[in-house]
Coordinates of C-alpha atoms in Angstrom, one line a residue:
M1 CA 0.0 -0.1 0.1
H2 CA 1.2 3.4 -0.9
P3 CA 2.6 5.4 2.3
A4 CA 0.3 8.2 2.0
I5 CA -2.8 6.1 1.7
R6 CA -1.6 3.9 4.7
R7 CA -1.2 7.3 6.8
I8 CA -4.7 8.1 6.0
T9 CA -6.1 4.7 6.9
D10 CA -4.1 4.5 10.0
S11 CA -4.9 7.9 11.2
I12 CA -7.1 8.2 14.4
F13 CA -8.9 11.3 12.8
T14 CA -10.0 9.4 9.7
R15 CA -11.5 6.6 11.8
L16 CA -13.3 9.1 14.0
M17 CA -14.7 10.9 10.9
L18 CA -15.9 7.5 9.5
L19 CA -17.3 6.1 12.7
G20 CA -18.3 8.7 14.9
L21 CA -17.9 9.0 18.6
C22 CA -21.2 7.9 20.1
L23 CA -19.8 7.4 23.4
V24 CA -18.2 11.0 23.6
V25 CA -21.0 12.5 25.9
L26 CA -20.7 9.5 28.4
G27 CA -17.1 9.5 28.2
I28 CA -16.8 13.2 29.0
V29 CA -19.2 13.0 32.0
L30 CA -17.3 10.2 33.3
R31 CA -14.0 11.5 32.8
H32 CA -15.1 14.8 34.3
H33 CA -16.0 13.3 37.7
A34 CA -13.6 10.4 37.8
L35 CA -10.6 12.3 36.6
T36 CA -11.2 15.5 38.9
D37 CA -11.9 13.2 41.9
F38 CA -8.7 11.2 41.4
L39 CA -6.7 14.2 40.7
R40 CA -8.1 15.9 43.8
K41 CA -7.1 12.9 45.9
D42 CA -3.6 12.5 44.2
L43 CA -3.1 16.1 44.6
S44 CA -4.1 15.9 48.2
T45 CA -1.7 13.1 48.9
V46 CA 1.2 14.9 47.4
V47 CA 0.6 18.3 49.0
E48 CA -0.1 16.5 52.3
S49 CA 3.3 14.8 52.0
Q50 CA 5.0 18.1 51.4
Q51 CA 3.4 19.9 54.1
L52 CA 4.4 17.1 56.4
A53 CA 7.9 17.2 55.3
L54 CA 8.0 21.1 55.8
A55 CA 6.4 20.9 59.2
S56 CA 8.8 18.2 60.3
Y57 CA 11.7 20.4 59.4
V58 CA 10.5 23.5 61.1
A59 CA 9.6 21.2 64.3
R60 CA 13.2 19.8 64.4
D61 CA 14.7 23.3 63.9
V62 CA 12.5 25.0 66.8
D63 CA 13.1 22.0 69.0
D64 CA 17.0 22.1 68.5
K65 CA 16.9 25.7 69.4
I66 CA 14.8 25.3 72.4
V67 CA 16.9 22.3 73.6
Q68 CA 20.2 24.3 73.1
R69 CA 18.8 27.2 75.3
Q70 CA 17.6 24.8 78.0
A71 CA 21.0 23.0 77.9
L72 CA 22.8 26.2 78.1
L73 CA 20.7 27.5 81.1
E74 CA 21.3 24.1 82.9
R75 CA 25.0 24.2 82.4
L76 CA 24.9 27.9 83.7
A77 CA 23.1 26.8 86.8
A78 CA 25.3 24.0 87.5
A79 CA 28.5 26.3 87.0
M80 CA 27.3 29.2 89.1
P81 CA 28.8 29.3 92.7
P82 CA 26.0 29.4 95.3
D83 CA 27.7 32.1 97.2
L84 CA 27.1 34.6 94.5
L85 CA 23.3 34.9 95.4
E86 CA 24.6 36.9 98.5
Q87 CA 26.8 39.2 96.2
P88 CA 24.5 40.8 93.7
E89 CA 27.3 42.9 91.7
K90 CA 29.6 39.8 91.3
L91 CA 26.6 38.0 90.3
R92 CA 25.7 40.5 87.7
A93 CA 29.4 40.4 86.3
W94 CA 29.3 36.7 86.3
L95 CA 26.0 36.9 84.3
R96 CA 27.5 39.5 81.9
E97 CA 30.5 37.2 81.3
R98 CA 28.1 34.2 80.1
Y99 CA 25.7 36.6 78.0
D100 CA 28.7 38.1 76.1
Y101 CA 30.2 34.9 75.4
Q102 CA 27.0 32.9 74.2
P103 CA 24.0 35.4 73.8
L104 CA 21.4 33.0 73.3
F105 CA 19.0 34.7 75.5
S106 CA 18.4 38.0 73.6
A107 CA 16.3 39.6 76.0
G108 CA 18.8 38.9 79.0
L109 CA 19.4 36.5 82.0
F110 CA 18.4 37.3 85.7
V111 CA 18.6 35.3 89.0
V112 CA 16.1 35.0 91.8
D113 CA 16.6 33.8 95.2
A114 CA 14.6 31.0 97.2
R115 CA 11.7 33.7 97.7
G116 CA 11.4 34.4 94.0
V117 CA 12.8 38.0 94.3
A118 CA 15.2 38.9 91.7
V119 CA 18.8 39.7 92.8
A120 CA 20.7 40.3 89.7
D121 CA 20.1 40.7 85.9
Y122 CA 22.0 41.4 82.8
P123 CA 21.4 43.4 80.7
V124 CA 20.2 45.6 83.6
L125 CA 16.5 46.7 83.3
D126 CA 15.1 49.2 85.8
G127 CA 12.7 47.7 88.2
R128 CA 13.7 44.1 87.8
V129 CA 16.1 43.6 90.7
G130 CA 14.1 43.5 93.7
A131 CA 10.9 42.6 92.2
N132 CA 9.1 39.3 93.1
Y133 CA 8.7 36.6 90.3
S134 CA 7.4 33.8 92.3
D135 CA 3.9 34.0 90.5
R136 CA 5.6 33.3 87.2
D137 CA 4.9 29.7 86.1
Y138 CA 8.7 29.3 84.9
I139 CA 10.0 30.7 88.2
A140 CA 7.6 28.6 90.3
A141 CA 8.7 25.4 88.5
G142 CA 12.4 26.5 88.9
L143 CA 11.8 26.9 92.7
A144 CA 10.3 23.4 92.7
G145 CA 13.5 22.0 91.3
N146 CA 12.5 21.8 87.5
S147 CA 13.8 23.3 84.4
Y148 CA 10.9 24.8 82.4
V149 CA 9.9 26.4 79.3
G150 CA 7.5 29.0 80.3
R151 CA 4.4 30.5 78.6
P152 CA 5.3 32.9 75.8
V153 CA 4.3 36.5 76.8
M154 CA 4.6 40.1 75.8
G155 CA 7.8 41.1 77.4
R156 CA 7.3 44.2 79.6
A157 CA 10.8 45.5 79.1
A158 CA 11.4 44.2 75.6
K159 CA 8.1 45.4 74.5
E160 CA 7.9 42.3 72.1
P161 CA 6.8 38.6 72.4
V162 CA 9.3 36.6 74.4
L163 CA 9.9 33.1 75.6
P164 CA 11.2 32.7 79.2
I165 CA 13.1 29.5 80.3
S166 CA 14.4 28.7 83.7
A167 CA 16.6 26.3 85.6
P168 CA 16.9 25.7 89.4
L169 CA 20.2 26.8 91.3
R170 CA 21.1 24.2 93.7
D171 CA 23.9 24.0 96.6
G172 CA 26.1 21.3 97.5
K173 CA 23.5 19.3 99.3
G174 CA 21.1 19.5 96.3
E175 CA 18.7 22.1 97.8
V176 CA 17.1 24.8 95.6
R177 CA 18.8 28.1 96.4
G178 CA 17.3 30.2 93.5
V179 CA 16.5 30.1 89.9
I180 CA 18.4 31.4 86.8
A181 CA 15.9 32.5 83.9
G182 CA 16.9 33.3 80.4
I183 CA 14.5 35.5 78.2
S184 CA 14.6 35.1 74.3
A185 CA 12.7 37.4 72.0
L186 CA 10.6 35.1 69.7
A187 CA 11.5 37.2 66.5
A188 CA 15.3 37.5 67.4
P189 CA 17.7 36.2 64.7
G190 CA 18.7 32.6 65.1
F191 CA 15.7 31.8 67.1
L192 CA 12.1 32.0 65.4
N193 CA 12.5 34.6 63.0
S194 CA 12.9 32.3 60.0
L195 CA 9.6 30.7 60.9
L196 CA 8.0 34.2 61.2
Q197 CA 9.1 35.3 57.6
S198 CA 8.4 32.1 55.8
R199 CA 5.2 31.6 53.5
I200 CA 3.6 29.0 51.7
G201 CA 2.0 29.7 48.6
E202 CA 0.8 33.0 47.4
T203 CA -1.8 34.0 49.9
T204 CA -2.7 32.8 53.5
G205 CA -0.4 29.8 53.6
G206 CA 2.4 29.6 56.2
F207 CA 3.5 28.0 59.4
L208 CA 2.0 28.2 62.9
L209 CA 3.6 27.3 66.3
I210 CA 1.0 26.4 68.9
S211 CA 1.2 25.6 72.6
P212 CA -1.6 23.2 73.7
R213 CA -0.6 23.7 77.3
D214 CA -1.2 27.5 77.1
Q215 CA -3.7 27.4 74.3
V216 CA -1.8 30.3 72.4
F217 CA -0.3 30.9 69.1
V218 CA 3.4 31.0 70.0
A219 CA 4.6 32.3 66.6
S220 CA 3.0 32.4 63.1
S221 CA 3.9 33.6 59.6
R222 CA 1.2 36.1 60.1
P223 CA 2.4 38.5 62.9
E224 CA -1.0 39.6 64.1
M225 CA -1.7 36.0 65.3
M226 CA 1.4 35.9 67.5
L227 CA 0.2 35.4 71.3
R228 CA -3.3 35.2 70.4
P229 CA -5.4 32.3 72.0
T230 CA -6.3 29.5 69.8
P231 CA -9.7 29.1 68.5
A232 CA -12.6 27.8 70.5
P233 CA -13.5 24.2 70.2
G234 CA -15.7 23.4 66.9
V235 CA -14.5 26.3 64.9
N236 CA -11.6 24.1 63.2
L237 CA -12.3 20.4 63.6
L238 CA -8.7 19.5 62.6
H239 CA -7.3 22.0 65.1
D240 CA -9.3 20.5 67.9
R241 CA -7.8 17.1 66.8
A242 CA -4.4 18.4 66.8
M243 CA -5.0 20.1 70.4
A244 CA -6.2 16.8 71.6
G245 CA -3.0 15.2 70.5
Y246 CA -3.4 14.2 66.6
R247 CA -0.3 14.8 64.5
G248 CA -0.4 14.0 60.9
T249 CA -2.1 15.7 57.9
G250 CA -5.7 16.6 56.8
V251 CA -7.8 19.0 54.8
T252 CA -9.8 21.4 57.0
V253 CA -11.9 24.8 56.9
N254 CA -10.1 27.4 59.3
A255 CA -11.9 30.1 61.4
A256 CA -12.0 32.3 58.5
G257 CA -13.9 29.9 56.3
I258 CA -11.0 29.0 54.0
E259 CA -10.2 25.4 53.0
E260 CA -6.5 24.5 53.9
V261 CA -4.2 21.4 53.7
S262 CA -2.5 21.2 56.9
A263 CA 0.3 19.2 58.7
M264 CA 1.0 19.0 62.3
V265 CA 4.3 17.7 63.9
T266 CA 5.2 17.9 67.4
V267 CA 8.0 19.9 69.1
P268 CA 9.3 17.3 71.6
S269 CA 11.0 19.6 74.2
T270 CA 8.1 21.6 74.7
G271 CA 4.9 19.7 73.8
W272 CA 4.1 22.6 71.2
F273 CA 3.4 21.5 67.5
V274 CA 4.0 23.2 64.1
V275 CA 1.3 23.6 61.5
A276 CA 2.3 24.0 58.0
R277 CA -0.7 25.1 55.9
V278 CA -1.6 26.0 52.3
P279 CA -4.9 27.4 50.9
G280 CA -7.1 24.6 49.1
S281 CA -7.4 27.0 46.4
E282 CA -3.7 26.8 45.4
A283 CA -3.3 23.3 46.5
F284 CA -6.0 22.3 44.1
A285 CA -5.7 24.9 41.4
T286 CA -5.0 22.3 39.0
V287 CA -8.3 20.4 39.7
A288 CA -10.2 23.7 38.8
R289 CA -8.3 24.2 35.6
T290 CA -8.7 20.5 34.7
Q291 CA -12.5 20.7 35.2
D292 CA -12.6 23.9 33.1
F293 CA -10.8 22.2 30.3
L294 CA -12.8 19.3 30.4
V295 CA -16.0 21.2 30.2
K296 CA -14.8 23.3 27.1
G297 CA -13.4 20.3 25.5
G298 CA -16.7 18.5 25.9
L299 CA -18.7 21.3 24.4
L300 CA -16.3 21.4 21.4
T301 CA -16.5 17.6 21.0
L302 CA -20.4 17.6 20.9
L303 CA -20.3 20.4 18.3
L304 CA -18.0 18.3 16.2
F305 CA -19.5 14.8 16.5
A306 CA -23.4 14.6 16.3
I307 CA -23.6 10.9 15.4
L308 CA -22.6 8.2 18.0
V309 CA -21.2 5.1 16.8
P310 CA -20.8 2.9 20.0
L311 CA -19.3 -0.1 18.3
G312 CA -17.1 1.9 16.3
L313 CA -15.8 4.0 19.3
Y314 CA -14.9 0.7 21.0
L315 CA -13.2 -0.9 18.1
V316 CA -11.2 2.2 17.5
F317 CA -10.3 2.8 21.3
R318 CA -10.0 -0.9 22.4
H319 CA -6.3 -0.9 22.6
L320 CA -6.1 2.6 24.0
R321 CA -8.4 1.7 26.8
Q322 CA -6.5 -1.4 27.4
A323 CA -3.4 0.3 27.7
A324 CA -5.2 3.1 30.0
A325 CA -6.3 0.2 32.4
H326 CA -3.0 -1.3 32.3
A327 CA -1.2 2.1 33.1
D328 CA -4.1 2.7 35.9
R329 CA -3.5 -0.6 37.4
M330 CA 0.4 0.1 37.5
T331 CA -0.5 3.5 39.3
L332 CA -2.5 1.6 41.8
G333 CA 0.3 -0.8 42.6
E334 CA -1.6 -3.9 41.1
L335 CA 1.0 -4.4 38.5
P336 CA 4.8 -3.4 38.4
L337 CA 5.9 -0.5 36.5
E338 CA 6.5 -2.0 33.0
P339 CA 6.5 -0.7 29.4
L340 CA 2.8 -1.1 28.0
P341 CA 2.1 -3.3 25.3
Q342 CA 2.0 -1.6 21.8
Y343 CA -0.4 -3.4 19.4
R344 CA -0.8 -0.9 16.5
H345 CA 1.4 1.9 14.8
D346 CA -0.9 4.6 14.6
E347 CA -1.3 7.7 16.9
V348 CA -2.2 5.6 19.7
G349 CA 0.8 3.3 19.0
H350 CA 3.0 6.3 18.9
L351 CA 1.6 7.7 22.2
I352 CA 2.2 4.3 24.0
A353 CA 5.8 4.1 22.6
A354 CA 6.4 7.7 23.7
F355 CA 4.9 6.8 27.3
N356 CA 7.1 3.6 27.4
R357 CA 10.2 5.9 26.8
L358 CA 9.0 8.3 29.2
L359 CA 8.3 5.5 31.8
A360 CA 12.1 4.2 31.1
K361 CA 13.4 7.7 31.7
L362 CA 11.5 8.2 35.0
N363 CA 12.6 4.9 36.3
Q364 CA 16.1 5.9 35.7
N365 CA 15.7 9.1 37.2
R366 CA 14.1 7.6 40.3
A367 CA 17.1 5.2 40.7
E368 CA 19.3 8.0 40.5
L369 CA 17.5 10.2 43.0
A370 CA 17.5 7.3 45.4
R371 CA 21.2 7.0 45.0
M372 CA 21.7 10.9 45.5
A373 CA 19.5 10.9 48.5
H374 CA 21.7 8.5 50.4
H375 CA 25.1 9.3 49.0
D376 CA 27.4 12.2 49.2
T377 CA 27.6 13.8 45.7
L378 CA 31.4 14.8 46.1
T379 CA 32.9 11.5 47.1
G380 CA 30.2 9.0 46.6
L381 CA 30.2 7.9 50.2
P382 CA 27.0 7.2 52.2
N383 CA 25.8 10.6 53.7
R384 CA 24.3 11.3 57.1
V385 CA 20.9 9.9 56.3
L386 CA 22.3 6.6 55.0
L387 CA 24.8 6.6 58.0
S388 CA 21.9 7.0 60.5
D389 CA 20.0 4.0 59.0
R390 CA 23.2 1.8 59.0
L391 CA 23.9 2.7 62.5
Q392 CA 20.6 1.8 63.8
Q393 CA 21.0 -1.6 61.8
V394 CA 24.4 -2.2 63.1
L395 CA 23.1 -1.6 66.8
A396 CA 20.3 -4.0 66.3
Q397 CA 22.6 -6.7 64.8
A398 CA 24.9 -6.2 67.8
Q399 CA 22.2 -6.7 70.1
R400 CA 20.9 -9.8 68.5
K401 CA 24.5 -11.4 68.3
G402 CA 25.8 -9.8 71.6
T403 CA 28.7 -8.3 69.7
A404 CA 30.6 -5.0 69.9
V405 CA 30.2 -1.7 67.8
G406 CA 33.1 0.7 67.1
L407 CA 32.3 4.2 65.5
L408 CA 35.3 6.5 64.5
F409 CA 34.7 10.1 64.1
M410 CA 37.6 11.6 61.9
D411 CA 38.3 15.4 61.7
L412 CA 40.8 16.3 59.1
D413 CA 43.8 18.5 60.5
G414 CA 45.0 21.1 58.2
F415 CA 42.2 20.8 55.6
K416 CA 41.0 24.6 55.9
D417 CA 44.4 26.0 55.3
I418 CA 44.7 24.1 52.0
N419 CA 41.1 24.7 51.0
D420 CA 41.7 28.6 51.8
S421 CA 45.1 28.6 49.8
L422 CA 44.4 26.5 46.8
G423 CA 40.8 27.0 46.5
H424 CA 37.6 25.0 46.9
E425 CA 38.3 22.9 43.7
A426 CA 41.6 21.8 45.2
G427 CA 39.7 21.1 48.5
D428 CA 37.3 18.9 46.8
E429 CA 40.1 17.0 45.1
L430 CA 41.8 16.4 48.4
L431 CA 38.6 15.1 49.8
R432 CA 38.2 12.7 46.9
Q433 CA 41.9 11.5 47.4
V434 CA 41.3 11.1 51.3
T435 CA 38.2 9.1 50.6
A436 CA 40.1 6.7 48.2
R437 CA 42.8 6.1 50.9
L438 CA 40.2 5.5 53.7
S439 CA 38.2 3.3 51.6
G440 CA 41.1 1.1 51.1
I441 CA 41.0 0.4 55.0
V442 CA 37.4 -0.5 55.2
R443 CA 35.9 -3.8 55.3
G444 CA 33.0 -4.9 53.3
A445 CA 30.8 -5.0 56.4
D446 CA 31.7 -1.6 57.6
T447 CA 30.5 1.8 56.7
L448 CA 32.6 4.7 55.7
A449 CA 30.5 8.2 55.5
R450 CA 31.1 11.9 55.0
V451 CA 28.9 13.9 57.3
G452 CA 30.4 17.2 57.2
G453 CA 33.0 19.3 55.2
D454 CA 36.2 17.6 56.5
E455 CA 34.4 15.2 58.8
F456 CA 34.1 11.3 58.2
V457 CA 32.6 8.7 60.2
L458 CA 33.6 4.9 60.0
L459 CA 31.2 2.5 61.5
L460 CA 33.0 -0.9 62.7
S461 CA 30.4 -3.7 63.1
D462 CA 30.4 -7.1 64.5
L463 CA 33.5 -6.7 66.7
G464 CA 34.6 -9.3 69.4
D465 CA 35.8 -9.0 73.0
N466 CA 38.8 -7.1 71.6
A467 CA 36.9 -4.3 70.3
E468 CA 38.8 -1.5 71.4
E469 CA 42.1 -3.1 70.3
V470 CA 40.7 -3.6 66.8
A471 CA 39.2 0.0 66.7
S472 CA 42.8 1.4 67.6
I473 CA 44.3 -0.7 64.9
V474 CA 41.9 0.8 62.4
A475 CA 42.4 4.3 63.7
R476 CA 46.0 4.1 63.5
K477 CA 45.6 2.7 59.9
C478 CA 43.6 5.6 58.9
I479 CA 46.0 8.0 60.6
D480 CA 49.0 6.3 58.8
A481 CA 47.1 6.3 55.5
L482 CA 46.9 10.2 55.3
K483 CA 50.6 10.6 56.3
V484 CA 51.7 10.3 52.9
P485 CA 51.6 13.7 51.0
F486 CA 48.9 14.5 48.6
T487 CA 49.3 16.0 45.1
I488 CA 46.8 18.6 44.5
S489 CA 47.1 21.0 41.7
G490 CA 50.8 19.9 41.0
K491 CA 51.5 20.7 44.7
Q492 CA 52.4 18.5 47.6
C493 CA 50.1 19.0 50.5
S494 CA 50.0 17.2 53.7
I495 CA 47.4 16.9 56.3
G496 CA 46.6 14.8 59.4
V497 CA 43.6 13.5 61.0
S498 CA 42.2 13.3 64.7
I499 CA 40.1 10.6 65.4
G500 CA 37.7 10.0 68.3
V501 CA 36.6 6.3 68.9
A502 CA 33.6 5.1 70.8
V503 CA 33.1 1.4 71.6
G504 CA 29.6 0.2 72.5
D505 CA 27.5 -2.8 72.3
G506 CA 23.9 -3.6 71.4
E507 CA 22.7 -1.8 74.5
S508 CA 24.5 1.5 73.3
T509 CA 22.3 4.2 71.5
A510 CA 23.4 6.0 68.6
D511 CA 23.2 9.2 70.4
T512 CA 25.5 7.8 72.9
L513 CA 28.0 6.6 70.2
L514 CA 28.1 9.8 68.5
L515 CA 28.5 12.0 71.6
T516 CA 31.3 9.7 72.9
A517 CA 33.3 9.6 69.6
D518 CA 32.6 13.4 69.5
H519 CA 34.2 14.1 72.7
A520 CA 37.0 11.6 72.2
M521 CA 37.8 13.4 68.9
Y522 CA 38.1 16.7 70.7
D523 CA 40.4 14.9 73.3
A524 CA 42.5 13.8 70.4
K525 CA 42.6 17.4 69.0
K526 CA 43.7 19.0 72.4
A527 CA 46.4 16.2 72.9
G528 CA 48.1 17.4 69.8
R529 CA 46.1 16.1 66.6
G530 CA 47.2 13.5 64.3
R531 CA 46.2 10.8 66.9
H532 CA 43.2 8.9 68.2
V533 CA 41.4 8.7 71.6
V534 CA 39.4 5.6 72.4
R535 CA 36.4 5.7 74.8
Q536 CA 33.5 3.2 75.9
A537 CA 30.2 4.5 74.9
G538 CA 28.2 5.9 78.0
T539 CA 31.5 7.1 79.8
T540 CA 30.8 10.2 81.6
V541 CA 32.7 13.2 80.0
T542 CA 33.1 16.8 80.4
P543 CA 32.1 18.6 77.2
A544 CA 35.1 19.8 75.4
P545 CA 35.3 23.4 74.4
A546 CA 34.9 24.3 70.8
A547 CA 38.1 24.2 68.9
A548 CA 39.4 27.4 67.6
G549 CA 37.4 28.7 64.7
A550 CA 34.4 26.5 65.3
S551 CA 31.0 28.0 65.7
A552 CA 29.9 28.7 69.2
D553 CA 26.7 27.0 69.1
A554 CA 28.3 23.5 68.6
G555 CA 28.5 23.3 72.4
G556 CA 31.3 20.6 72.3
M557 CA 28.9 18.3 70.2
H558 CA 30.6 19.3 66.9
G559 CA 27.2 19.4 65.4
L560 CA 27.3 15.7 64.3
Q561 CA 24.4 14.7 66.5
N562 CA 22.0 17.1 65.2
R563 CA 23.1 16.5 61.6
L564 CA 22.5 12.8 61.8
K565 CA 18.8 13.3 63.1

């Protein structure tokens, strides 16, 4: 057959012209309802997942900042000499020194005695010293011997929303002698300012930080909602469930009568929860456009086709319907993702072939994204996400088998100087060469991961009774492997490595191993670098001071524990 004639006979438009589309009306109606309903459900799932991810990130960030301030206040309470309560001027100087060194409490610090009367503060505020604060919830809790995150209030001195936190001051006998309190402005840089400035969508979307205990909005992307009481029960059913303890996602109508897709995640340290919300009009905008498109398309089709030919429509679209059903079963998980069968070579066949090519490309991209999500793009090593998962698996295996676990936290010595002098590209090449040398030491069952700029973690599993000895041998091998100079950009460069080694068993926790290894690494740094220190996980240690040039908020933890969560 002549190619031109074959193209005409194979054309779907020719068949539509000859046979007609008697089922087009029914098809339009069914498609309008089914497709929009399916699309709304699908979009709802996607948007809820996105909102949950955003809320989880913000909740972790808020929790880290609260925990950091509580920990600092508890350390100050433990470090303050009790006799300073009788010496207000020396106590004020002591507070000033701590405030200037690590000013996490932007609105200041103050101390009250056992009666709840303020005896010293910094920065100095008129009228605070001598005032009785025993009626404040956070002071009452501190006098009762508990650290406490108080109710967020409008600061009388700061004239802006603040959050008070307290910790008890004990003497040598463990008796409460007073309370130290720190006040943070909610909108202060480094605290909740990022949440207050965040928006989701184009209109009313954003974040809420809610305290169920106090029934108040702690913070909001809409400044006018800060410190306002939460809605009364019955106004927003999803909010009522969240106040009762529900955490998750849902679609609701807020107090203003606007439909929203919301996700709620708890802030563990305070019992607050974060709400990430986006208006339904924005979340489901595609549904409205699809409905409009379907209506216009149906009217146009009715004008073009007046004769309905059911049998002809079935014959023409039989293979397309089979392909659509096959694809739909794949979307529902009833069949694996696989190429659709191609029966014809007309437009439908070309569409199926294009779909098959697209499916193959999507599968390839999905595999690549999965690899990128768990590996460091520079070195190809497992990243902190995969390391955290492997660490949990190794601890579970150690608990089952009764074996030991070793964790080496390595920090390169001298990397910053090379990176600054030769440039970031040279620094990247140096990290790749370091990775290659360290990889030659690792067993198949162990995990070498990159968790920071020049920080590596080596996880040793299935160790025997001589776990400390084996871990020390591996640490010395790592140190020796980096002693040979590197050739970077035609220049010889030398670096070293300080290694903190934590040895534990199945009863150890991931946090304990990480904290122990981190402190051990600091001891190795302090001892002269280029060496290793071994500790049993769980050994009580004094937090090491931050290394020169390290960020002040690391607090001796080197940031590793937070980065792996």
